[in-house]
XYZ file of C-alpha atoms in Angstrom:
643
model
C 0.000 0.000 0.000
C 1.395 3.400 -0.926
C 0.417 6.890 -2.027
C 0.893 7.057 -5.790
C 0.091 10.699 -6.563
C -0.655 14.066 -5.010
C -2.762 16.627 -6.925
C -4.314 20.067 -6.581
C -7.521 21.372 -8.147
C -5.839 24.539 -9.473
C -3.087 26.979 -8.510
C -3.741 30.204 -6.671
C -1.203 31.978 -8.883
C 1.804 31.162 -11.056
C 5.236 30.497 -9.601
C 8.116 31.659 -11.772
C 11.744 30.648 -11.502
C 13.535 33.263 -13.561
C 16.810 32.630 -11.746
C 17.067 29.175 -13.332
C 18.348 28.442 -16.818
C 16.109 28.049 -18.679
C 13.254 29.892 -17.006
C 10.505 27.766 -15.445
C 6.859 28.518 -14.686
C 4.586 26.403 -12.473
C 0.863 26.949 -12.814
C -2.350 25.025 -13.347
C -5.859 26.218 -14.147
C -7.323 22.685 -13.835
C -6.791 19.621 -11.599
C -3.261 18.329 -12.061
C -0.678 16.224 -10.189
C 2.182 17.896 -8.356
C 3.882 14.568 -7.506
C 3.730 11.071 -8.981
C 5.358 7.915 -7.680
C 8.069 6.815 -10.149
C 7.636 3.329 -11.590
C 11.276 2.496 -10.856
C 11.049 3.498 -7.199
C 13.444 6.434 -7.589
C 13.113 9.724 -5.707
C 11.618 12.693 -7.545
C 10.865 16.198 -6.267
C 7.394 17.679 -6.225
C 6.349 20.493 -8.530
C 6.037 23.697 -6.480
C 2.517 25.115 -6.317
C 0.473 27.798 -4.583
C -2.828 27.413 -2.738
C -4.964 29.956 -0.881
C -4.787 29.701 2.890
C -8.586 29.436 3.046
C -8.739 26.459 0.640
C -5.581 24.442 1.302
C -6.838 21.149 -0.168
C -4.751 18.468 -1.868
C -5.872 15.101 -3.259
C -4.088 11.758 -3.072
C -4.424 8.379 -4.772
C -3.272 4.981 -3.498
C -2.293 1.808 -5.340
C -4.509 -0.536 -3.317
C -8.234 0.349 -3.029
C -9.582 0.017 0.510
C -10.673 2.045 3.511
C -7.819 3.702 5.360
C -7.053 5.786 8.401
C -4.573 8.420 7.235
C -1.936 10.563 8.958
C 0.980 12.550 7.555
C 4.187 13.959 9.057
C 6.778 16.390 7.728
C 9.941 16.502 9.843
C 7.944 14.634 12.510
C 5.331 17.417 12.600
C 1.726 16.645 11.530
C 0.618 18.413 8.343
C -2.968 17.119 8.473
C -5.433 16.315 11.194
C -5.470 12.493 11.388
C -8.388 11.082 9.400
C -10.043 7.958 10.858
C -11.573 6.708 7.615
C -11.220 7.424 3.874
C -12.599 5.126 1.190
C -10.546 4.677 -2.000
C -12.758 2.871 -4.527
C -10.012 2.370 -7.126
C -6.354 3.114 -7.703
C -7.347 6.262 -9.602
C -9.866 7.501 -7.012
C -8.700 10.884 -5.691
C -9.600 11.780 -2.135
C -9.299 15.285 -0.763
C -7.220 16.079 2.310
C -6.938 19.451 4.032
C -3.497 20.618 5.040
C -2.977 21.841 8.577
C -1.545 25.353 8.390
C -0.719 27.366 11.538
C -0.218 30.782 9.880
C 0.086 32.571 6.569
C 2.238 32.469 4.550
C 3.293 28.875 5.090
C 5.065 26.144 3.168
C 4.609 22.388 3.302
C 7.870 21.478 1.654
C 9.958 18.329 1.891
C 9.510 14.582 2.179
C 6.173 13.717 3.758
C 5.693 10.388 5.528
C 2.144 9.096 5.158
C 0.747 6.440 7.494
C -1.969 4.322 5.894
C -3.840 1.915 8.173
C -6.233 -0.479 6.476
C -9.332 -0.342 8.712
C -10.216 -3.924 7.769
C -6.903 -5.748 8.169
C -5.434 -3.201 10.611
C -2.223 -3.374 8.593
C -0.179 -0.166 8.704
C 2.067 1.018 5.888
C 4.419 3.986 5.625
C 4.608 5.782 2.303
C 6.868 8.749 1.424
C 5.997 11.480 -1.064
C 7.537 14.853 -1.866
C 5.526 18.065 -1.461
C 6.165 21.747 -2.070
C 2.925 23.593 -1.403
C 3.041 27.310 -0.620
C -0.031 28.602 1.242
C -0.579 32.306 0.632
C -2.964 35.160 1.259
C -5.828 34.547 -1.231
C -6.128 38.228 -2.229
C -2.923 38.750 -4.152
C -2.120 42.049 -5.907
C -2.016 42.011 -9.724
C 1.777 42.233 -9.837
C 1.903 38.746 -8.260
C -1.328 37.266 -9.566
C -0.706 38.193 -13.219
C 2.998 37.515 -13.612
C 3.667 35.079 -10.799
C 5.495 34.865 -7.494
C 9.266 34.344 -7.753
C 10.148 30.867 -6.513
C 13.291 32.267 -4.916
C 11.100 34.545 -2.766
C 8.922 31.668 -1.559
C 12.107 29.768 -0.636
C 13.947 32.805 0.710
C 16.041 32.085 3.782
C 16.431 32.900 6.557
C 13.169 34.890 6.386
C 10.842 31.943 5.815
C 12.651 29.656 8.258
C 12.548 32.285 11.001
C 8.823 32.821 10.385
C 8.136 29.159 11.145
C 9.557 29.507 14.651
C 8.788 33.168 15.392
C 6.674 34.162 18.351
C 5.555 37.223 16.390
C 2.311 36.511 14.506
C 1.986 39.856 12.699
C 3.458 39.189 9.246
C 4.153 42.839 8.210
C 5.775 43.580 11.564
C 7.866 40.400 11.348
C 9.010 41.129 7.771
C 9.927 44.736 8.567
C 11.999 43.663 11.562
C 13.722 40.838 9.644
C 14.669 43.124 6.742
C 16.014 45.729 9.136
C 18.183 43.144 10.901
C 19.429 41.433 7.732
C 23.220 41.624 7.961
C 23.550 41.423 4.160
C 22.317 45.009 3.770
C 23.455 48.403 5.009
C 22.391 52.006 4.516
C 23.625 53.852 1.417
C 25.436 56.564 3.344
C 26.956 58.915 0.802
C 24.792 59.317 -2.280
C 21.344 58.058 -1.286
C 20.863 56.082 -4.518
C 18.414 53.195 -4.759
C 19.427 49.820 -6.178
C 16.278 47.681 -6.258
C 13.561 50.179 -7.201
C 12.522 52.188 -10.233
C 9.607 54.542 -10.655
C 6.685 53.487 -12.819
C 6.415 56.871 -14.504
C 9.651 58.876 -14.489
C 12.293 59.729 -11.953
C 10.638 61.380 -8.967
C 7.437 61.743 -10.965
C 4.217 61.209 -9.024
C 1.117 60.184 -10.947
C -1.713 62.740 -10.594
C -4.254 59.912 -10.303
C -2.418 57.115 -8.504
C 0.338 58.900 -6.603
C 3.567 57.028 -5.903
C 3.964 54.047 -8.260
C 7.007 51.759 -8.112
C 8.627 48.811 -9.845
C 10.337 46.421 -7.454
C 13.522 44.675 -8.601
C 12.839 41.762 -6.275
C 14.718 39.194 -8.354
C 17.860 41.327 -8.506
C 17.660 41.625 -4.722
C 17.097 37.881 -4.304
C 20.001 37.169 -6.645
C 22.289 39.420 -4.594
C 21.185 38.064 -1.209
C 21.268 34.404 -2.253
C 24.609 34.948 -3.973
C 26.155 35.909 -0.638
C 24.706 32.774 0.956
C 25.950 30.561 -1.881
C 29.466 32.025 -1.636
C 29.389 31.924 2.185
C 30.294 35.601 2.078
C 29.667 37.128 5.509
C 31.566 40.367 4.865
C 29.838 41.978 1.887
C 26.856 44.217 2.528
C 24.713 45.634 -0.262
C 23.901 49.313 0.127
C 20.174 50.136 0.080
C 17.948 53.116 0.759
C 14.374 53.771 1.856
C 12.888 53.270 -1.647
C 14.452 49.822 -1.876
C 13.270 48.678 1.528
C 9.764 50.055 0.998
C 9.296 48.220 -2.315
C 10.834 44.963 -1.064
C 8.786 45.016 2.131
C 5.498 45.718 0.313
C 6.164 42.860 -2.120
C 6.841 40.408 0.710
C 3.885 41.677 2.757
C 1.575 40.594 -0.091
C 2.397 36.910 0.478
C 0.736 36.923 3.867
C -1.662 39.854 4.037
C -4.096 41.745 1.830
C -2.184 44.892 0.811
C -5.024 46.476 -1.164
C -5.428 49.168 1.504
C -1.738 49.578 2.279
C -0.122 52.768 1.037
C 3.350 53.981 0.201
C 4.172 57.380 1.681
C 6.675 59.760 0.113
C 7.681 62.680 2.317
C 9.464 65.735 0.876
C 11.057 67.603 2.532
C 11.969 65.334 5.416
C 14.561 67.305 7.364
C 17.221 66.461 9.930
C 16.977 62.971 11.379
C 16.330 62.586 15.069
C 18.608 59.992 16.720
C 17.712 56.615 15.208
C 19.262 53.381 14.021
C 19.675 52.798 10.278
C 19.673 49.440 8.520
C 23.132 47.913 8.805
C 23.201 48.504 12.581
C 24.244 52.128 12.077
C 23.278 54.005 15.183
C 22.553 56.015 17.028
C 22.582 58.214 13.929
C 21.468 61.758 13.243
C 23.803 62.295 10.250
C 22.731 59.649 7.684
C 25.084 60.709 4.842
C 28.246 60.611 6.924
C 30.079 59.140 3.924
C 29.345 62.122 1.676
C 32.182 64.587 1.052
C 31.784 67.837 2.950
C 29.677 66.345 5.735
C 30.659 65.197 9.205
C 32.217 61.698 8.996
C 30.430 60.599 12.176
C 27.042 58.827 12.043
C 26.129 60.840 15.131
C 27.353 64.401 15.409
C 26.478 67.577 17.282
C 22.919 68.471 16.165
C 24.072 72.018 15.427
C 27.120 70.955 13.361
C 27.050 72.968 10.118
C 28.329 69.882 8.222
C 25.517 67.642 9.455
C 23.616 65.960 6.595
C 19.853 65.917 6.212
C 17.368 63.671 4.400
C 15.836 65.372 1.392
C 12.943 62.940 1.127
C 11.905 59.654 2.674
C 9.649 56.737 1.786
C 7.825 54.271 4.059
C 4.660 52.159 4.293
C 1.395 52.609 6.171
C -1.371 50.144 6.878
C -4.011 52.320 5.145
C -4.610 55.887 3.983
C -5.985 57.352 7.196
C -4.238 59.757 9.559
C -4.269 57.034 12.207
C -2.583 54.552 9.871
C 0.451 52.824 11.388
C 3.940 53.355 9.973
C 6.227 50.496 8.840
C 9.817 51.357 7.944
C 12.615 48.775 7.490
C 15.227 51.432 6.731
C 15.158 53.814 9.675
C 14.106 52.920 13.201
C 12.730 50.428 12.485
C 9.098 51.487 12.582
C 7.065 48.371 13.418
C 3.466 49.553 13.258
C 3.421 51.493 16.531
C 3.622 55.116 15.384
C 0.664 56.709 13.603
C 1.453 58.597 10.417
C 0.068 61.807 11.946
C 2.684 61.533 14.695
C 5.537 60.455 12.440
C 7.087 63.881 11.874
C 7.442 64.563 15.572
C 8.815 61.077 16.190
C 11.419 61.021 13.404
C 12.468 64.606 12.636
C 14.847 66.569 14.851
C 14.022 70.116 15.930
C 17.648 70.688 16.990
C 19.354 71.759 13.770
C 22.379 73.740 12.557
C 22.254 77.514 12.943
C 21.758 77.860 9.196
C 19.705 74.761 8.284
C 19.885 73.554 4.700
C 16.277 72.300 4.691
C 13.001 72.664 6.506
C 11.303 70.021 8.605
C 8.625 67.989 6.876
C 5.056 67.856 8.150
C 1.997 65.708 7.548
C 1.100 68.037 4.667
C 4.395 67.147 2.934
C 3.530 63.444 2.643
C 2.447 62.197 -0.775
C 0.518 58.969 -1.079
C 0.270 56.123 -3.588
C -0.281 52.427 -4.278
C 3.434 51.740 -4.319
C 4.545 48.594 -6.117
C 2.595 47.944 -9.315
C 5.047 45.637 -11.117
C 8.024 43.376 -10.529
C 10.989 44.024 -12.793
C 11.901 40.611 -14.171
C 15.444 39.334 -14.183
C 16.893 38.399 -17.542
C 20.447 37.544 -16.535
C 19.672 33.858 -16.382
C 17.133 33.974 -19.197
C 20.003 33.144 -21.523
C 18.917 30.622 -24.081
C 20.546 27.169 -23.859
C 24.136 27.175 -25.128
C 24.153 30.960 -25.554
C 27.623 32.500 -25.478
C 28.820 36.062 -25.007
C 30.752 36.272 -28.282
C 34.459 37.059 -28.578
C 35.280 40.742 -28.196
C 31.876 41.740 -26.832
C 31.406 43.841 -23.711
C 30.256 40.937 -21.521
C 32.966 38.569 -22.735
C 35.717 41.166 -22.359
C 34.759 42.033 -18.779
C 34.699 38.355 -17.805
C 38.089 37.710 -19.415
C 40.074 40.840 -18.554
C 38.888 41.311 -14.991
C 38.682 37.591 -14.316
C 42.358 37.143 -15.091
C 43.441 40.227 -13.173
C 41.089 40.398 -10.219
C 40.586 36.735 -9.474
C 36.830 36.013 -9.722
C 34.114 37.692 -11.801
C 30.580 36.405 -11.269
C 28.226 35.824 -14.204
C 26.483 39.169 -14.777
C 22.905 39.977 -13.908
C 21.286 41.556 -16.985
C 18.015 43.456 -17.061
C 16.226 46.765 -17.474
C 18.026 49.388 -15.445
C 16.714 50.040 -11.930
C 16.764 53.527 -10.493
C 16.586 55.248 -13.875
C 13.786 57.223 -15.451
C 15.105 56.417 -18.933
C 14.913 53.017 -20.557
C 18.359 51.400 -20.257
C 19.788 47.898 -20.320
C 22.020 47.111 -17.353
C 24.594 44.425 -16.619
C 25.730 44.053 -13.007
C 28.993 42.232 -12.289
C 30.181 41.132 -8.848
C 33.980 40.901 -8.637
C 35.690 39.094 -5.776
C 39.040 40.883 -5.572
C 42.056 38.732 -4.693
C 43.611 39.487 -1.267
C 46.974 40.280 -2.855
C 45.469 43.361 -4.484
C 44.475 44.966 -1.189
C 47.257 44.145 1.235
C 45.813 40.786 2.176
C 42.221 41.990 2.626
C 39.678 40.416 0.231
C 36.708 42.479 -0.855
C 33.891 42.739 -3.398
C 33.519 45.281 -6.182
C 30.253 45.911 -8.040
C 30.390 47.025 -11.683
C 27.228 48.382 -13.324
C 27.011 48.996 -17.084
C 23.990 51.016 -18.271
C 23.412 51.244 -22.030
C 20.929 53.861 -23.234
C 19.519 54.605 -26.676
C 20.236 58.358 -26.770
C 23.035 60.633 -25.599
C 20.784 62.914 -23.566
C 19.622 59.908 -21.505
C 23.099 58.848 -20.433
C 24.060 62.453 -19.697
C 20.946 62.970 -17.581
C 21.573 59.799 -15.582
C 25.227 60.724 -15.033
C 24.217 64.196 -13.839
C 21.525 62.824 -11.540
C 23.915 60.398 -9.858
C 26.637 63.019 -9.595
C 24.224 65.484 -7.977
C 22.984 62.850 -5.548
C 26.566 62.136 -4.458
C 27.384 65.865 -4.035
C 29.765 67.765 -6.288
C 32.018 68.501 -3.314
C 33.860 65.311 -4.215
C 34.905 66.363 -7.727
C 38.451 65.596 -8.797
C 39.435 68.484 -11.067
C 41.804 66.258 -13.054
C 38.908 64.236 -14.407
C 37.163 65.038 -17.685
C 33.488 66.148 -17.774
C 32.407 62.554 -18.470
C 33.947 61.123 -15.288
C 33.419 61.550 -11.569
C 34.732 59.989 -8.381
C 34.131 60.411 -4.690
C 37.645 60.519 -3.226
C 36.708 60.885 0.414
C 34.039 58.293 1.212
C 33.852 56.912 4.709
C 33.352 53.341 3.529
C 34.505 51.997 0.201
C 34.765 53.841 -3.097
C 32.539 55.130 -5.888
C 33.549 56.017 -9.422
C 31.657 56.487 -12.691
C 32.154 57.550 -16.289
C 30.170 57.541 -19.524
C 30.861 57.199 -23.236
C 29.277 59.850 -25.455
C 29.754 57.660 -28.527
C 28.360 54.394 -27.141
C 25.709 55.807 -24.724
C 27.125 53.656 -21.905
C 27.360 54.696 -18.240
C 29.652 52.660 -15.971
C 29.396 52.796 -12.169
C 32.076 51.137 -10.018
C 31.628 50.599 -6.271
C 33.993 48.941 -3.802
C 33.391 47.730 -0.278
C 36.785 48.830 1.136
C 39.032 50.384 -1.534
C 39.011 54.157 -1.924
C 37.846 55.698 -5.182
C 41.429 56.571 -6.093
C 42.313 52.853 -5.925
C 39.796 52.072 -8.668
C 41.748 53.933 -11.357
C 43.276 50.835 -12.983
C 40.007 48.955 -13.318
C 38.337 52.160 -14.575
C 40.836 52.426 -17.431
C 40.303 48.747 -18.331
C 36.548 49.295 -18.498
C 36.916 52.463 -20.573
C 38.845 50.507 -23.206
C 36.201 47.751 -23.199
C 33.361 50.241 -23.674
C 35.088 52.116 -26.485
C 35.656 48.792 -28.291
C 31.889 48.215 -28.629
C 31.061 48.209 -32.349
C 28.877 51.058 -33.662
C 25.139 50.531 -33.915
C 24.964 50.584 -37.695
C 23.193 48.074 -39.902
C 26.319 46.071 -40.753
C 27.219 45.416 -37.130
C 23.841 43.745 -36.558
C 24.147 41.219 -39.398
C 25.385 38.539 -37.015
C 22.271 38.746 -34.876
C 19.686 39.465 -37.504
C 16.086 38.389 -36.881
C 14.638 37.187 -40.162
C 10.997 36.964 -39.137
C 8.510 37.202 -36.278
C 5.350 35.096 -36.130
C 2.500 35.093 -33.607
C -1.228 34.160 -33.489
C -3.250 36.343 -35.848
C -6.669 35.104 -34.718
C -8.435 34.430 -31.393
C -6.960 31.895 -28.956
C -9.115 29.659 -26.765
C -8.857 29.846 -22.976
C -6.501 27.175 -21.568
C -4.807 26.743 -24.946
C -1.058 27.040 -25.410
C 0.249 29.401 -28.070
C 3.639 30.720 -29.106
C 5.413 33.668 -30.645
C 8.406 32.675 -32.759
C 11.495 34.443 -34.032
C 13.285 33.189 -37.122
C 16.993 33.784 -36.511
C 19.934 34.022 -38.906
C 22.357 31.113 -38.520
C 25.109 33.252 -37.019
C 22.695 34.697 -34.479
C 21.430 31.404 -33.086
C 23.419 31.796 -29.874
C 23.916 35.553 -29.927
C 21.106 36.810 -27.691
C 22.054 36.526 -24.026
C 18.738 37.514 -22.486
C 15.247 38.909 -22.896
C 12.287 40.413 -21.134
C 8.638 39.593 -21.812
C 5.935 41.935 -20.568
C 2.171 41.411 -20.731
C -0.180 44.345 -20.186
C -3.167 42.647 -18.544
C -2.025 39.209 -17.384
C -4.546 37.367 -19.567
C -1.665 35.612 -21.315
C 0.899 33.893 -19.094
C 4.451 33.468 -20.353
C 5.520 29.872 -19.661
C 8.853 29.006 -21.268
C 11.258 29.421 -24.176
C 12.845 26.841 -26.437
C 14.944 26.664 -29.584
C 14.389 24.665 -32.739
C 16.550 23.965 -35.797
C 14.816 22.757 -38.951
C 16.658 21.054 -41.838
C 19.867 21.132 -39.847
C 23.073 20.844 -41.864
C 21.386 21.652 -45.173
C 21.464 24.871 -47.206
C 17.859 25.438 -46.112
C 18.610 25.220 -42.379
C 16.309 27.429 -40.287
C 16.643 28.428 -36.632
C 13.773 29.476 -34.396
C 13.320 30.766 -30.857
C 9.835 29.960 -29.538
C 8.237 31.857 -26.647
C 5.429 29.758 -25.170
C 2.310 31.169 -23.506
C -0.810 29.915 -21.747
C -4.141 31.588 -22.587
C -5.076 32.067 -18.954
C -8.151 34.296 -19.033
C -10.551 35.771 -21.566
C -9.742 39.200 -22.939
C -7.082 41.000 -24.913
C -3.417 41.264 -24.027
C -0.521 43.281 -25.422
C 2.877 41.617 -25.249
C 6.333 43.170 -25.606
C 9.397 41.002 -26.223
C 12.824 42.625 -25.896
C 16.023 40.753 -26.781
C 19.415 41.686 -25.320
C 22.821 41.053 -26.875
C 26.307 40.777 -25.319
C 27.025 44.460 -25.972
C 23.763 45.337 -24.154
C 22.117 46.126 -27.496
C 18.434 45.342 -27.918
C 15.718 44.374 -30.395
C 12.038 44.857 -29.518
C 8.955 43.054 -30.854
C 5.303 43.763 -30.015
C 2.100 41.887 -30.695
C -1.451 41.580 -29.386
C -3.531 38.491 -28.704
C -7.250 38.020 -28.021
C -8.339 35.143 -25.776
C -11.917 33.874 -25.891
């Protein structure tokens, strides 16, 4: 006697694994198995799935029809209430079983030991199955329901493991506190730039109708955090600011609570910070930009110090849009839902200021409101098609080769749409583990960001914005107008330059080295950027798309359909990544695959197929953007109607 399958009636929402290669999507709109017993007795994992916390039902089948008493344990903990009697009429008869879930969100993940006791013969049998069921808040926001929940977020440690054993039962409060205490992050103390957030409209633009709207780069954040765990790196800390923490927290909140009434608050001006602790265990602190040139180098200084820094604006979350709404802030404080938004100014802003203050103190009237996160920016770094290479002499290949040989270890880049920019750019982020010999025996991590824009004014605007944010007091007069460094940072270094000819901005950050120490690597990267071929027609022959095909007529609900690119032979492995965006979530992007027809003949044809599920009735507009190893792009758009 054994359990032969475990099924669900349908998924709550899709699960996407964009950090795998190739991308995977797990979703079902009809009854389907999530685990089947292999015929050869081998061990197989379960397919991950989502269920609503208020309908956490699975179904099982057994190989021997009879009446059984059933119990189930995961790590010696019951996952169901023992059932005294279930009748299985055949070996295909599915019987429903309700999972026992103590709180939301929750995961039943691992090897489950089932006890089956035949009520007639009293014979007991143990049977082991795999399960990975994620129980979530049933009212998910569209940015999770339409495009899916990242699998890496559902599996994110130590957050999810700590939640299982936490005495705290308030999910938003728990998440805020855990983010604030996460030793892998620290406050961005000299330029105030965000890393994991971009604005839905334009930089610092607030929608007249919807207020503050954000895109959360949750997969970039997960990639960075999990990368530290994988490398067992306990020294590196990623710099973040209030925008990042607000967007990340709101996204995670949605797994366990209905965020439809939650609001993002944007306060400008903010003013001088009253003594508080910043993320990264920086505190007490009343001088948040102590790493900025021209300011006091001490996190806490005399409140009247003329070089004391202030916060120009600040972002945080509230539980609703009322004056009595409670404040949640994982960046400063932390604020754990105790302070009302009407009292926030008095609680957070200092009234002891320099004799000639550089800003005024914010009030309740200076707080703008909005929905906050409306979309997740999807990673494309590991969307590389099977067997894709970077191509000799390309930007990506050259960085991997030249810095890898000189600076020890260069991690595979993360490629995507640029966060923290109002303009549309493609970005590649490299993590470089610098050999100890380069820094007097002290290993460290450098981050290299390449932003490629489509127009000169875009790269110039982004360079100017970042330079202004970091304060022009750090200018090195020997540098040309296209380059800037911060030579006096309290922690680590910051350097950037841009190419007027190639529309590329490069930002270099180090965890320990001063900006002056980054001169050699800066010159290497300048040479790599200038070697990028021009964007004329001839240079794109190698990656030419010969044709684009997609459904021209209606598609039935639950049907699979595809959009296909016909690729020139030389371009078959050229494209290193892509993004796929749907406007309404009626079509669900599932997977990508490659096909070669008439291989080895003069008529050989190569195709890249993008596979979709017609999830719901209605129209959808889809945008496919391909990225090459020089961060160049090709964009394709089409519409589909599902009936």
